[in-house]
PDB file of C-alpha atoms in Angstrom:
ATOM      1  CA  MET A   1      -4.679  -6.642  18.225  1.00  0.00           C
ATOM      2  CA  ARG A   2      -7.942  -5.142  17.026  1.00  0.00           C
ATOM      3  CA  PRO A   3     -11.259  -6.983  17.721  1.00  0.00           C
ATOM      4  CA  LEU A   4     -12.372  -9.006  14.773  1.00  0.00           C
ATOM      5  CA  THR A   5     -15.614  -7.197  14.488  1.00  0.00           C
ATOM      6  CA  ALA A   6     -13.515  -3.642  13.854  1.00  0.00           C
ATOM      7  CA  ILE A   7     -11.462  -5.350  11.152  1.00  0.00           C
ATOM      8  CA  SER A   8     -14.596  -7.074   9.549  1.00  0.00           C
ATOM      9  CA  GLY A   9     -16.160  -3.534   9.631  1.00  0.00           C
ATOM     10  CA  GLY A  10     -12.989  -2.015   7.877  1.00  0.00           C
ATOM     11  CA  LEU A  11     -13.206  -4.832   5.246  1.00  0.00           C
ATOM     12  CA  LEU A  12     -16.961  -3.843   4.660  1.00  0.00           C
ATOM     13  CA  LEU A  13     -15.813  -0.109   4.215  1.00  0.00           C
ATOM     14  CA  ALA A  14     -12.881  -1.202   1.751  1.00  0.00           C
ATOM     15  CA  ALA A  15     -15.588  -3.285  -0.258  1.00  0.00           C
ATOM     16  CA  CYS A  16     -18.128  -0.224  -0.275  1.00  0.00           C
ATOM     17  CA  LEU A  17     -15.320   1.838  -1.607  1.00  0.00           C
ATOM     18  CA  LEU A  18     -14.579  -0.415  -4.527  1.00  0.00           C
ATOM     19  CA  ALA A  19     -18.482  -0.685  -5.295  1.00  0.00           C
ATOM     20  CA  SER A  20     -18.922   3.201  -4.808  1.00  0.00           C
ATOM     21  CA  GLY A  21     -15.970   3.763  -7.142  1.00  0.00           C
ATOM     22  CA  ALA A  22     -17.321   1.516  -9.804  1.00  0.00           C
ATOM     23  CA  SER A  23     -20.790   2.789  -9.386  1.00  0.00           C
ATOM     24  CA  ALA A  24     -19.725   6.678  -9.508  1.00  0.00           C
ATOM     25  CA  GLN A  25     -17.841   5.604 -12.825  1.00  0.00           C
ATOM     26  CA  THR A  26     -21.132   5.525 -15.060  1.00  0.00           C
ATOM     27  CA  GLY A  27     -21.821   6.426 -18.380  1.00  0.00           C
ATOM     28  CA  GLY A  28     -18.817   5.449 -20.791  1.00  0.00           C
ATOM     29  CA  SER A  29     -19.015   5.613 -24.684  1.00  0.00           C
ATOM     30  CA  GLU A  30     -17.981   3.292 -27.437  1.00  0.00           C
ATOM     31  CA  GLY A  31     -14.255   2.748 -27.642  1.00  0.00           C
ATOM     32  CA  LEU A  32     -11.627   2.632 -24.933  1.00  0.00           C
ATOM     33  CA  SER A  33     -12.010   4.876 -21.949  1.00  0.00           C
ATOM     34  CA  PRO A  34      -9.524   8.057 -21.763  1.00  0.00           C
ATOM     35  CA  THR A  35      -6.646   6.368 -19.837  1.00  0.00           C
ATOM     36  CA  LEU A  36      -6.942   3.139 -21.701  1.00  0.00           C
ATOM     37  CA  ALA A  37      -6.807   5.033 -25.162  1.00  0.00           C
ATOM     38  CA  ALA A  38      -3.803   7.217 -23.922  1.00  0.00           C
ATOM     39  CA  ILE A  39      -2.078   3.926 -23.158  1.00  0.00           C
ATOM     40  CA  LYS A  40      -2.752   2.234 -26.574  1.00  0.00           C
ATOM     41  CA  ASN A  41      -1.670   5.352 -28.185  1.00  0.00           C
ATOM     42  CA  ALA A  42       1.647   5.501 -26.048  1.00  0.00           C
ATOM     43  CA  HIS A  43       2.081   1.668 -26.018  1.00  0.00           C
ATOM     44  CA  THR A  44       3.211   2.391 -22.519  1.00  0.00           C
ATOM     45  CA  VAL A  45       1.543   2.106 -19.040  1.00  0.00           C
ATOM     46  CA  ARG A  46       2.977   4.586 -16.346  1.00  0.00           C
ATOM     47  CA  LEU A  47       3.281   2.916 -12.608  1.00  0.00           C
ATOM     48  CA  GLY A  48       3.850   4.903  -9.890  1.00  0.00           C
ATOM     49  CA  TYR A  49       6.222   3.253  -7.173  1.00  0.00           C
ATOM     50  CA  ARG A  50       7.735   4.130  -3.827  1.00  0.00           C
ATOM     51  CA  GLU A  51      11.446   3.904  -2.996  1.00  0.00           C
ATOM     52  CA  SER A  52      11.085   2.948   0.506  1.00  0.00           C
ATOM     53  CA  SER A  53       7.864   0.891   1.206  1.00  0.00           C
ATOM     54  CA  PRO A  54       9.046  -2.686   1.391  1.00  0.00           C
ATOM     55  CA  PRO A  55       7.737  -5.205   0.616  1.00  0.00           C
ATOM     56  CA  PHE A  56       5.025  -3.575  -1.248  1.00  0.00           C
ATOM     57  CA  SER A  57       7.185  -1.192  -3.441  1.00  0.00           C
ATOM     58  CA  PHE A  58      10.859  -0.336  -2.965  1.00  0.00           C
ATOM     59  CA  LEU A  59      14.235  -0.577  -4.876  1.00  0.00           C
ATOM     60  CA  ASP A  60      16.425  -3.551  -5.168  1.00  0.00           C
ATOM     61  CA  PRO A  61      20.322  -2.962  -4.936  1.00  0.00           C
ATOM     62  CA  SER A  62      20.570  -2.135  -8.592  1.00  0.00           C
ATOM     63  CA  GLY A  63      17.861   0.646  -8.172  1.00  0.00           C
ATOM     64  CA  ARG A  64      15.325  -1.445 -10.061  1.00  0.00           C
ATOM     65  CA  PRO A  65      11.444  -1.012  -8.597  1.00  0.00           C
ATOM     66  CA  ILE A  66      10.048  -4.058  -7.034  1.00  0.00           C
ATOM     67  CA  GLY A  67       7.633  -5.621  -4.706  1.00  0.00           C
ATOM     68  CA  TYR A  68       4.309  -7.107  -4.081  1.00  0.00           C
ATOM     69  CA  SER A  69       2.176  -4.093  -5.264  1.00  0.00           C
ATOM     70  CA  LEU A  70       4.389  -3.736  -8.303  1.00  0.00           C
ATOM     71  CA  GLU A  71       3.827  -7.446  -9.308  1.00  0.00           C
ATOM     72  CA  LEU A  72      -0.091  -7.006  -8.993  1.00  0.00           C
ATOM     73  CA  CYS A  73       0.241  -3.776 -10.915  1.00  0.00           C
ATOM     74  CA  GLU A  74       2.225  -5.919 -13.655  1.00  0.00           C
ATOM     75  CA  ALA A  75      -0.714  -8.381 -13.778  1.00  0.00           C
ATOM     76  CA  ILE A  76      -3.111  -5.339 -14.449  1.00  0.00           C
ATOM     77  CA  VAL A  77      -0.755  -4.355 -17.262  1.00  0.00           C
ATOM     78  CA  GLU A  78      -1.166  -7.761 -18.784  1.00  0.00           C
ATOM     79  CA  GLU A  79      -5.015  -7.396 -18.490  1.00  0.00           C
ATOM     80  CA  ILE A  80      -4.720  -3.894 -19.956  1.00  0.00           C
ATOM     81  CA  GLY A  81      -2.931  -5.214 -22.941  1.00  0.00           C
ATOM     82  CA  VAL A  82      -5.726  -7.715 -23.547  1.00  0.00           C
ATOM     83  CA  GLU A  83      -8.237  -5.094 -23.231  1.00  0.00           C
ATOM     84  CA  VAL A  84      -6.509  -2.326 -25.731  1.00  0.00           C
ATOM     85  CA  ASP A  85      -5.137  -5.542 -27.963  1.00  0.00           C
ATOM     86  CA  ASP A  86      -1.625  -4.599 -27.527  1.00  0.00           C
ATOM     87  CA  PRO A  87       0.210  -7.595 -25.584  1.00  0.00           C
ATOM     88  CA  ASN A  88       3.569  -5.816 -25.862  1.00  0.00           C
ATOM     89  CA  LEU A  89       2.870  -2.703 -23.719  1.00  0.00           C
ATOM     90  CA  LYS A  90       5.988  -1.177 -22.143  1.00  0.00           C
ATOM     91  CA  ILE A  91       6.047  -0.097 -18.607  1.00  0.00           C
ATOM     92  CA  ASP A  92       7.510   3.151 -17.290  1.00  0.00           C
ATOM     93  CA  TYR A  93       8.082   3.257 -13.646  1.00  0.00           C
ATOM     94  CA  VAL A  94       7.487   6.830 -12.059  1.00  0.00           C
ATOM     95  CA  LYS A  95       8.626   7.747  -8.668  1.00  0.00           C
ATOM     96  CA  VAL A  96       6.162   8.870  -6.337  1.00  0.00           C
ATOM     97  CA  THR A  97       6.017   9.801  -2.768  1.00  0.00           C
ATOM     98  CA  SER A  98       3.367   9.693  -0.123  1.00  0.00           C
ATOM     99  CA  ASP A  99       2.562  13.344  -0.396  1.00  0.00           C
ATOM    100  CA  ASP A 100       2.421  13.480  -4.116  1.00  0.00           C
ATOM    101  CA  ARG A 101       1.187  10.179  -5.096  1.00  0.00           C
ATOM    102  CA  ILE A 102      -2.737  11.106  -5.231  1.00  0.00           C
ATOM    103  CA  ASP A 103      -1.958  14.112  -7.377  1.00  0.00           C
ATOM    104  CA  ALA A 104       0.075  12.119  -9.565  1.00  0.00           C
ATOM    105  CA  VAL A 105      -3.227  10.107 -10.308  1.00  0.00           C
ATOM    106  CA  LEU A 106      -5.445  13.227 -10.813  1.00  0.00           C
ATOM    107  CA  GLN A 107      -2.850  15.013 -12.854  1.00  0.00           C
ATOM    108  CA  ASN A 108      -2.394  12.196 -15.209  1.00  0.00           C
ATOM    109  CA  LYS A 109       1.404  11.660 -14.233  1.00  0.00           C
ATOM    110  CA  ILE A 110       0.695   7.936 -13.502  1.00  0.00           C
ATOM    111  CA  ASP A 111      -1.977   5.249 -14.750  1.00  0.00           C
ATOM    112  CA  LEU A 112      -1.621   3.058 -11.610  1.00  0.00           C
ATOM    113  CA  GLU A 113      -0.200   3.845  -8.093  1.00  0.00           C
ATOM    114  CA  CYS A 114       1.403   0.593  -6.934  1.00  0.00           C
ATOM    115  CA  GLY A 115       2.573   1.287  -3.302  1.00  0.00           C
ATOM    116  CA  SER A 116       1.055   1.017   0.090  1.00  0.00           C
ATOM    117  CA  THR A 117      -1.836   3.426  -0.030  1.00  0.00           C
ATOM    118  CA  THR A 118      -4.831   3.230   2.236  1.00  0.00           C
ATOM    119  CA  ALA A 119      -8.070   2.954   0.651  1.00  0.00           C
ATOM    120  CA  ASN A 120     -10.538   5.345   2.618  1.00  0.00           C
ATOM    121  CA  SER A 121     -13.774   7.252   2.019  1.00  0.00           C
ATOM    122  CA  GLU A 122     -12.044  10.600   1.896  1.00  0.00           C
ATOM    123  CA  ARG A 123      -9.424   9.310  -0.743  1.00  0.00           C
ATOM    124  CA  GLY A 124     -12.441   7.562  -2.512  1.00  0.00           C
ATOM    125  CA  LYS A 125     -14.148  10.798  -3.328  1.00  0.00           C
ATOM    126  CA  ARG A 126     -11.134  11.630  -5.667  1.00  0.00           C
ATOM    127  CA  VAL A 127      -9.500   8.388  -6.655  1.00  0.00           C
ATOM    128  CA  ALA A 128     -10.581   4.796  -7.428  1.00  0.00           C
ATOM    129  CA  PHE A 129      -9.139   1.686  -5.894  1.00  0.00           C
ATOM    130  CA  SER A 130      -8.570  -1.816  -6.729  1.00  0.00           C
ATOM    131  CA  PRO A 131      -9.900  -4.655  -4.430  1.00  0.00           C
ATOM    132  CA  LEU A 132      -8.299  -5.277  -1.223  1.00  0.00           C
ATOM    133  CA  MET A 133      -4.667  -6.226  -1.397  1.00  0.00           C
ATOM    134  CA  PHE A 134      -3.765  -5.852   2.371  1.00  0.00           C
ATOM    135  CA  VAL A 135      -4.750  -4.664   5.729  1.00  0.00           C
ATOM    136  CA  ALA A 136      -2.401  -2.614   8.035  1.00  0.00           C
ATOM    137  CA  GLY A 137      -2.686  -0.153  10.961  1.00  0.00           C
ATOM    138  CA  THR A 138      -0.602   2.652  12.492  1.00  0.00           C
ATOM    139  CA  LYS A 139       1.712   1.414  15.300  1.00  0.00           C
ATOM    140  CA  LEU A 140       5.146   2.746  16.559  1.00  0.00           C
ATOM    141  CA  MET A 141       8.707   2.056  15.954  1.00  0.00           C
ATOM    142  CA  VAL A 142      11.044   2.691  19.208  1.00  0.00           C
ATOM    143  CA  PRO A 143      14.524   1.861  19.906  1.00  0.00           C
ATOM    144  CA  LYS A 144      14.669  -1.565  21.632  1.00  0.00           C
ATOM    145  CA  ALA A 145      15.906  -0.055  24.930  1.00  0.00           C
ATOM    146  CA  SER A 146      13.046   2.363  25.047  1.00  0.00           C
ATOM    147  CA  SER A 147      10.481   2.146  27.821  1.00  0.00           C
ATOM    148  CA  VAL A 148       7.612   3.197  25.398  1.00  0.00           C
ATOM    149  CA  GLN A 149       4.747   0.636  25.091  1.00  0.00           C
ATOM    150  CA  SER A 150       1.935   2.792  23.864  1.00  0.00           C
ATOM    151  CA  LEU A 151       1.284   6.218  22.418  1.00  0.00           C
ATOM    152  CA  THR A 152       0.667   7.651  25.776  1.00  0.00           C
ATOM    153  CA  ASP A 153       4.266   6.903  26.955  1.00  0.00           C
ATOM    154  CA  LEU A 154       5.319   9.582  24.433  1.00  0.00           C
ATOM    155  CA  LYS A 155       3.609  12.288  26.201  1.00  0.00           C
ATOM    156  CA  GLY A 156       5.496  15.457  25.628  1.00  0.00           C
ATOM    157  CA  LYS A 157       8.134  13.538  23.430  1.00  0.00           C
ATOM    158  CA  THR A 158       8.955  13.735  19.596  1.00  0.00           C
ATOM    159  CA  ILE A 159       7.231  11.548  17.246  1.00  0.00           C
ATOM    160  CA  VAL A 160       8.226  11.434  13.339  1.00  0.00           C
ATOM    161  CA  VAL A 161       5.447  10.719  10.796  1.00  0.00           C
ATOM    162  CA  THR A 162       5.690  10.636   7.083  1.00  0.00           C
ATOM    163  CA  LYS A 163       4.035  13.370   5.248  1.00  0.00           C
ATOM    164  CA  GLY A 164       0.799  12.929   3.210  1.00  0.00           C
ATOM    165  CA  THR A 165      -0.117   9.611   5.124  1.00  0.00           C
ATOM    166  CA  THR A 166      -3.159   8.580   7.166  1.00  0.00           C
ATOM    167  CA  ASN A 167      -0.595   7.781  10.167  1.00  0.00           C
ATOM    168  CA  GLU A 168       0.163  11.687  10.238  1.00  0.00           C
ATOM    169  CA  GLN A 169      -3.678  12.191  10.714  1.00  0.00           C
ATOM    170  CA  ALA A 170      -4.167   9.306  13.028  1.00  0.00           C
ATOM    171  CA  ILE A 171      -1.367  10.657  15.391  1.00  0.00           C
ATOM    172  CA  GLN A 172      -2.704  14.205  15.260  1.00  0.00           C
ATOM    173  CA  ALA A 173      -6.043  13.066  16.196  1.00  0.00           C
ATOM    174  CA  ALA A 174      -4.876  10.844  19.163  1.00  0.00           C
ATOM    175  CA  ASP A 175      -2.816  13.779  20.233  1.00  0.00           C
ATOM    176  CA  LYS A 176      -5.468  16.179  20.435  1.00  0.00           C
ATOM    177  CA  LYS A 177      -7.858  13.407  21.949  1.00  0.00           C
ATOM    178  CA  SER A 178      -5.551  12.747  24.719  1.00  0.00           C
ATOM    179  CA  SER A 179      -3.756  16.013  25.101  1.00  0.00           C
ATOM    180  CA  LEU A 180      -0.336  14.426  25.035  1.00  0.00           C
ATOM    181  CA  GLY A 181       1.612  17.538  23.658  1.00  0.00           C
ATOM    182  CA  LEU A 182       3.387  15.701  21.094  1.00  0.00           C
ATOM    183  CA  ASN A 183       6.140  17.194  19.090  1.00  0.00           C
ATOM    184  CA  ILE A 184       4.961  16.104  15.742  1.00  0.00           C
ATOM    185  CA  VAL A 185       7.860  16.208  13.086  1.00  0.00           C
ATOM    186  CA  VAL A 186       7.554  15.036   9.417  1.00  0.00           C
ATOM    187  CA  GLY A 187       9.743  13.032   7.104  1.00  0.00           C
ATOM    188  CA  ALA A 188       9.438  13.335   3.414  1.00  0.00           C
ATOM    189  CA  ASP A 189       9.290   9.637   2.658  1.00  0.00           C
ATOM    190  CA  HIS A 190       9.603   6.445   5.019  1.00  0.00           C
ATOM    191  CA  GLU A 191      13.176   6.167   4.737  1.00  0.00           C
ATOM    192  CA  GLN A 192      13.749   9.716   5.945  1.00  0.00           C
ATOM    193  CA  SER A 193      11.191   9.064   8.919  1.00  0.00           C
ATOM    194  CA  TYR A 194      13.282   6.007   9.747  1.00  0.00           C
ATOM    195  CA  GLN A 195      16.589   7.999   9.471  1.00  0.00           C
ATOM    196  CA  MET A 196      15.355  10.530  12.064  1.00  0.00           C
ATOM    197  CA  LEU A 197      14.703   7.984  14.453  1.00  0.00           C
ATOM    198  CA  VAL A 198      17.998   6.358  13.862  1.00  0.00           C
ATOM    199  CA  ASP A 199      19.549   9.680  14.447  1.00  0.00           C
ATOM    200  CA  GLY A 200      18.003  10.374  17.616  1.00  0.00           C
ATOM    201  CA  LYS A 201      15.931  13.184  16.326  1.00  0.00           C
ATOM    202  CA  ALA A 202      12.531  11.351  17.316  1.00  0.00           C
ATOM    203  CA  ASP A 203      11.524   9.162  20.242  1.00  0.00           C
ATOM    204  CA  ALA A 204       9.137   7.128  17.759  1.00  0.00           C
ATOM    205  CA  PHE A 205       8.474   6.492  14.323  1.00  0.00           C
ATOM    206  CA  ALA A 206       4.683   5.872  13.444  1.00  0.00           C
ATOM    207  CA  THR A 207       3.436   4.362  10.268  1.00  0.00           C
ATOM    208  CA  ASP A 208       1.749   1.150   9.188  1.00  0.00           C
ATOM    209  CA  ASP A 209       2.660  -1.803  11.306  1.00  0.00           C
ATOM    210  CA  ILE A 210       3.890  -3.877   8.162  1.00  0.00           C
ATOM    211  CA  LEU A 211       5.983  -0.988   6.681  1.00  0.00           C
ATOM    212  CA  LEU A 212       7.760  -0.580  10.147  1.00  0.00           C
ATOM    213  CA  SER A 213       8.590  -4.215   9.824  1.00  0.00           C
ATOM    214  CA  GLY A 214       9.770  -3.848   6.347  1.00  0.00           C
ATOM    215  CA  LEU A 215      12.167  -1.174   7.079  1.00  0.00           C
ATOM    216  CA  ILE A 216      13.683  -2.959  10.132  1.00  0.00           C
ATOM    217  CA  VAL A 217      13.998  -6.230   7.828  1.00  0.00           C
ATOM    218  CA  ARG A 218      15.694  -3.931   5.152  1.00  0.00           C
ATOM    219  CA  HIS A 219      18.047  -2.267   7.385  1.00  0.00           C
ATOM    220  CA  LYS A 220      18.872  -5.440   9.430  1.00  0.00           C
ATOM    221  CA  ALA A 221      17.976  -3.505  12.506  1.00  0.00           C
ATOM    222  CA  GLN A 222      16.120  -6.167  14.366  1.00  0.00           C
ATOM    223  CA  ASP A 223      18.528  -5.672  17.310  1.00  0.00           C
ATOM    224  CA  ARG A 224      18.046  -2.004  17.308  1.00  0.00           C
ATOM    225  CA  PHE A 225      14.263  -1.439  16.811  1.00  0.00           C
ATOM    226  CA  ARG A 226      11.188  -2.901  17.736  1.00  0.00           C
ATOM    227  CA  VAL A 227       7.357  -2.320  16.726  1.00  0.00           C
ATOM    228  CA  THR A 228       4.880  -1.430  19.561  1.00  0.00           C
ATOM    229  CA  GLY A 229       1.576  -0.153  20.527  1.00  0.00           C
ATOM    230  CA  ASP A 230      -2.167  -0.724  19.900  1.00  0.00           C
ATOM    231  CA  TYR A 231      -3.411  -0.042  16.370  1.00  0.00           C
ATOM    232  CA  LEU A 232      -4.130   3.591  16.050  1.00  0.00           C
ATOM    233  CA  SER A 233      -5.931   3.236  12.458  1.00  0.00           C
ATOM    234  CA  TYR A 234      -7.269   0.730  10.199  1.00  0.00           C
ATOM    235  CA  ASP A 235      -5.668   0.751   6.830  1.00  0.00           C
ATOM    236  CA  PRO A 236      -6.808  -1.237   3.822  1.00  0.00           C
ATOM    237  CA  TYR A 237      -4.740  -1.088   1.035  1.00  0.00           C
ATOM    238  CA  GLY A 238      -5.471  -0.910  -2.723  1.00  0.00           C
ATOM    239  CA  ILE A 239      -3.983  -0.031  -5.999  1.00  0.00           C
ATOM    240  CA  MET A 240      -4.908   3.597  -6.876  1.00  0.00           C
ATOM    241  CA  PHE A 241      -6.216   4.734 -10.305  1.00  0.00           C
ATOM    242  CA  ARG A 242      -8.419   7.354 -11.917  1.00  0.00           C
ATOM    243  CA  LYS A 243     -12.212   7.644 -11.143  1.00  0.00           C
ATOM    244  CA  GLY A 244     -14.676   8.171 -13.732  1.00  0.00           C
ATOM    245  CA  GLU A 245     -13.577   5.221 -16.152  1.00  0.00           C
ATOM    246  CA  PRO A 246     -15.744   2.128 -15.931  1.00  0.00           C
ATOM    247  CA  GLN A 247     -13.761   0.298 -18.486  1.00  0.00           C
ATOM    248  CA  LEU A 248     -10.446   0.582 -16.418  1.00  0.00           C
ATOM    249  CA  THR A 249     -12.305  -0.187 -13.262  1.00  0.00           C
ATOM    250  CA  ALA A 250     -13.520  -3.329 -14.729  1.00  0.00           C
ATOM    251  CA  VAL A 251     -10.085  -4.284 -16.203  1.00  0.00           C
ATOM    252  CA  VAL A 252      -8.561  -3.820 -12.544  1.00  0.00           C
ATOM    253  CA  GLU A 253     -11.371  -5.676 -11.059  1.00  0.00           C
ATOM    254  CA  ARG A 254     -11.142  -8.456 -13.528  1.00  0.00           C
ATOM    255  CA  THR A 255      -7.258  -8.876 -12.873  1.00  0.00           C
ATOM    256  CA  PHE A 256      -7.777  -9.640  -9.169  1.00  0.00           C
ATOM    257  CA  ARG A 257     -10.581 -12.240 -10.080  1.00  0.00           C
ATOM    258  CA  LYS A 258      -8.332 -13.910 -12.539  1.00  0.00           C
ATOM    259  CA  LEU A 259      -5.540 -14.236  -9.738  1.00  0.00           C
ATOM    260  CA  GLY A 260      -8.046 -15.247  -7.288  1.00  0.00           C
ATOM    261  CA  SER A 261      -9.656 -17.783  -9.531  1.00  0.00           C
ATOM    262  CA  SER A 262      -6.032 -19.232 -10.759  1.00  0.00           C
ATOM    263  CA  HIS A 263      -5.313 -19.146  -7.012  1.00  0.00           C
ATOM    264  CA  ASP A 264      -2.208 -17.189  -7.553  1.00  0.00           C
ATOM    265  CA  LEU A 265      -3.111 -14.402  -4.975  1.00  0.00           C
ATOM    266  CA  VAL A 266      -1.819 -16.323  -1.814  1.00  0.00           C
ATOM    267  CA  PRO A 267       1.379 -17.418  -3.466  1.00  0.00           C
ATOM    268  CA  LEU A 268       2.202 -14.067  -4.525  1.00  0.00           C
ATOM    269  CA  TYR A 269       1.441 -12.861  -1.130  1.00  0.00           C
ATOM    270  CA  ASN A 270       3.843 -15.627   0.309  1.00  0.00           C
ATOM    271  CA  LYS A 271       6.750 -14.668  -2.164  1.00  0.00           C
ATOM    272  CA  TRP A 272       6.727 -11.329  -0.551  1.00  0.00           C
ATOM    273  CA  PHE A 273       5.654 -11.665   3.011  1.00  0.00           C
ATOM    274  CA  THR A 274       6.733 -15.166   4.064  1.00  0.00           C
ATOM    275  CA  ALA A 275       9.435 -16.299   1.820  1.00  0.00           C
ATOM    276  CA  ARG A 276      12.876 -14.840   1.491  1.00  0.00           C
ATOM    277  CA  MET A 277      12.701 -11.770  -0.962  1.00  0.00           C
ATOM    278  CA  PRO A 278      14.783 -11.113  -4.200  1.00  0.00           C
ATOM    279  CA  THR A 279      16.707  -8.979  -1.862  1.00  0.00           C
ATOM    280  CA  GLY A 280      17.574 -11.663   0.480  1.00  0.00           C
ATOM    281  CA  GLU A 281      15.525 -10.345   3.482  1.00  0.00           C
ATOM    282  CA  LYS A 282      12.812 -12.326   5.010  1.00  0.00           C
ATOM    283  CA  MET A 283       9.563 -10.751   6.427  1.00  0.00           C
ATOM    284  CA  ASN A 284       7.909 -13.683   8.152  1.00  0.00           C
ATOM    285  CA  VAL A 285       4.440 -12.323   8.209  1.00  0.00           C
ATOM    286  CA  PRO A 286       1.790 -14.763   7.568  1.00  0.00           C
ATOM    287  CA  ILE A 287      -1.404 -14.194   5.641  1.00  0.00           C
ATOM    288  CA  SER A 288      -4.252 -12.859   7.881  1.00  0.00           C
ATOM    289  CA  LEU A 289      -7.576 -14.609   8.248  1.00  0.00           C
ATOM    290  CA  GLN A 290      -9.305 -11.592   7.048  1.00  0.00           C
ATOM    291  CA  LEU A 291      -7.060 -11.085   3.741  1.00  0.00           C
ATOM    292  CA  GLU A 292      -7.250 -14.765   3.033  1.00  0.00           C
ATOM    293  CA  GLU A 293     -11.141 -14.554   3.112  1.00  0.00           C
ATOM    294  CA  ALA A 294     -10.928 -11.462   0.757  1.00  0.00           C
ATOM    295  CA  PHE A 295      -8.763 -13.458  -1.754  1.00  0.00           C
ATOM    296  CA  LYS A 296     -11.287 -16.398  -1.550  1.00  0.00           C
ATOM    297  CA  ALA A 297     -14.062 -13.966  -2.357  1.00  0.00           C
ATOM    298  CA  MET A 298     -12.261 -13.125  -5.669  1.00  0.00           C
ATOM    299  CA  ASP A 299     -12.243 -16.756  -6.834  1.00  0.00           C
ATOM    300  CA  ASP A 300     -14.958 -17.112  -9.772  1.00  0.00           C
ATOM    301  CA  SER A 301     -13.533 -20.515 -10.675  1.00  0.00           C
ATOM    302  CA  ALA A 302     -16.170 -23.535 -11.069  1.00  0.00           C
ATOM    303  CA  GLY A 303     -16.790 -25.094  -7.473  1.00  0.00           C
ATOM    304  CA  ALA A 304     -15.598 -21.961  -5.652  1.00  0.00           C
ATOM    305  CA  SER A 305     -17.635 -21.150  -2.445  1.00  0.00           C
ATOM    306  CA  ASN A 306     -18.084 -17.533  -2.113  1.00  0.00           C
TER     307      ASN A 306
END
């Protein structure tokens, strides 16, 4: 596991990203911000979802988008309804991928991106993020019979990453730093990357540890694959939305503070990470101390010690 100081430093970065996003969204005018005005006019909020990022955002057997991130976004939609005085807002679910999700926000194709997106300083220059909702990091998925224990064991071998992810950047940087001579291949989404490992087209699949575990659980592949290696990146997750709109930023942050003050954040986490999910699988990933502390910091209720 990463040292606590490294994780704490990452949490501080995530907090700074939120603060910088809010401070960058200065100005404003009377009435609603552009996104909120468009939502009020259309009576609809467009939520970007991922098809294969369990338990954050994925499809149930009927093809309906579900997950932890989507529940958080649905809570934001309720708060948007309060802000625009429309309690009956409809939700339009729009599929995005790891490669096009940022453009979907920038090009006004979605209002909120509800997946498994890392809030880092580079992305923070282009988009805004909600308060912290999860902490992950890049690890490796390998066949159970594989001798691979770390990235260095893959020297000269093939590793698959998903296009447009921070994991892709982390593997490329590690490959260059250690001169591993990796053959890095790219999948269009996590499901395709996973399938390339299943088909023997790669020796390992690198992405966030929680997503690897989620895919193993979803495919009931605990006897076939395992997650291994040191953390190769630090990835604090957030809900993504457009920069430059202080009113929208306030609504998103207010949603998290309401959930924190009503003590709903930890139960929501447990619903998707420790209890049996609506699709029947169970992740068995208890909340980390770092995330629990971040949730406590969102508690504005009387008597809360922040």
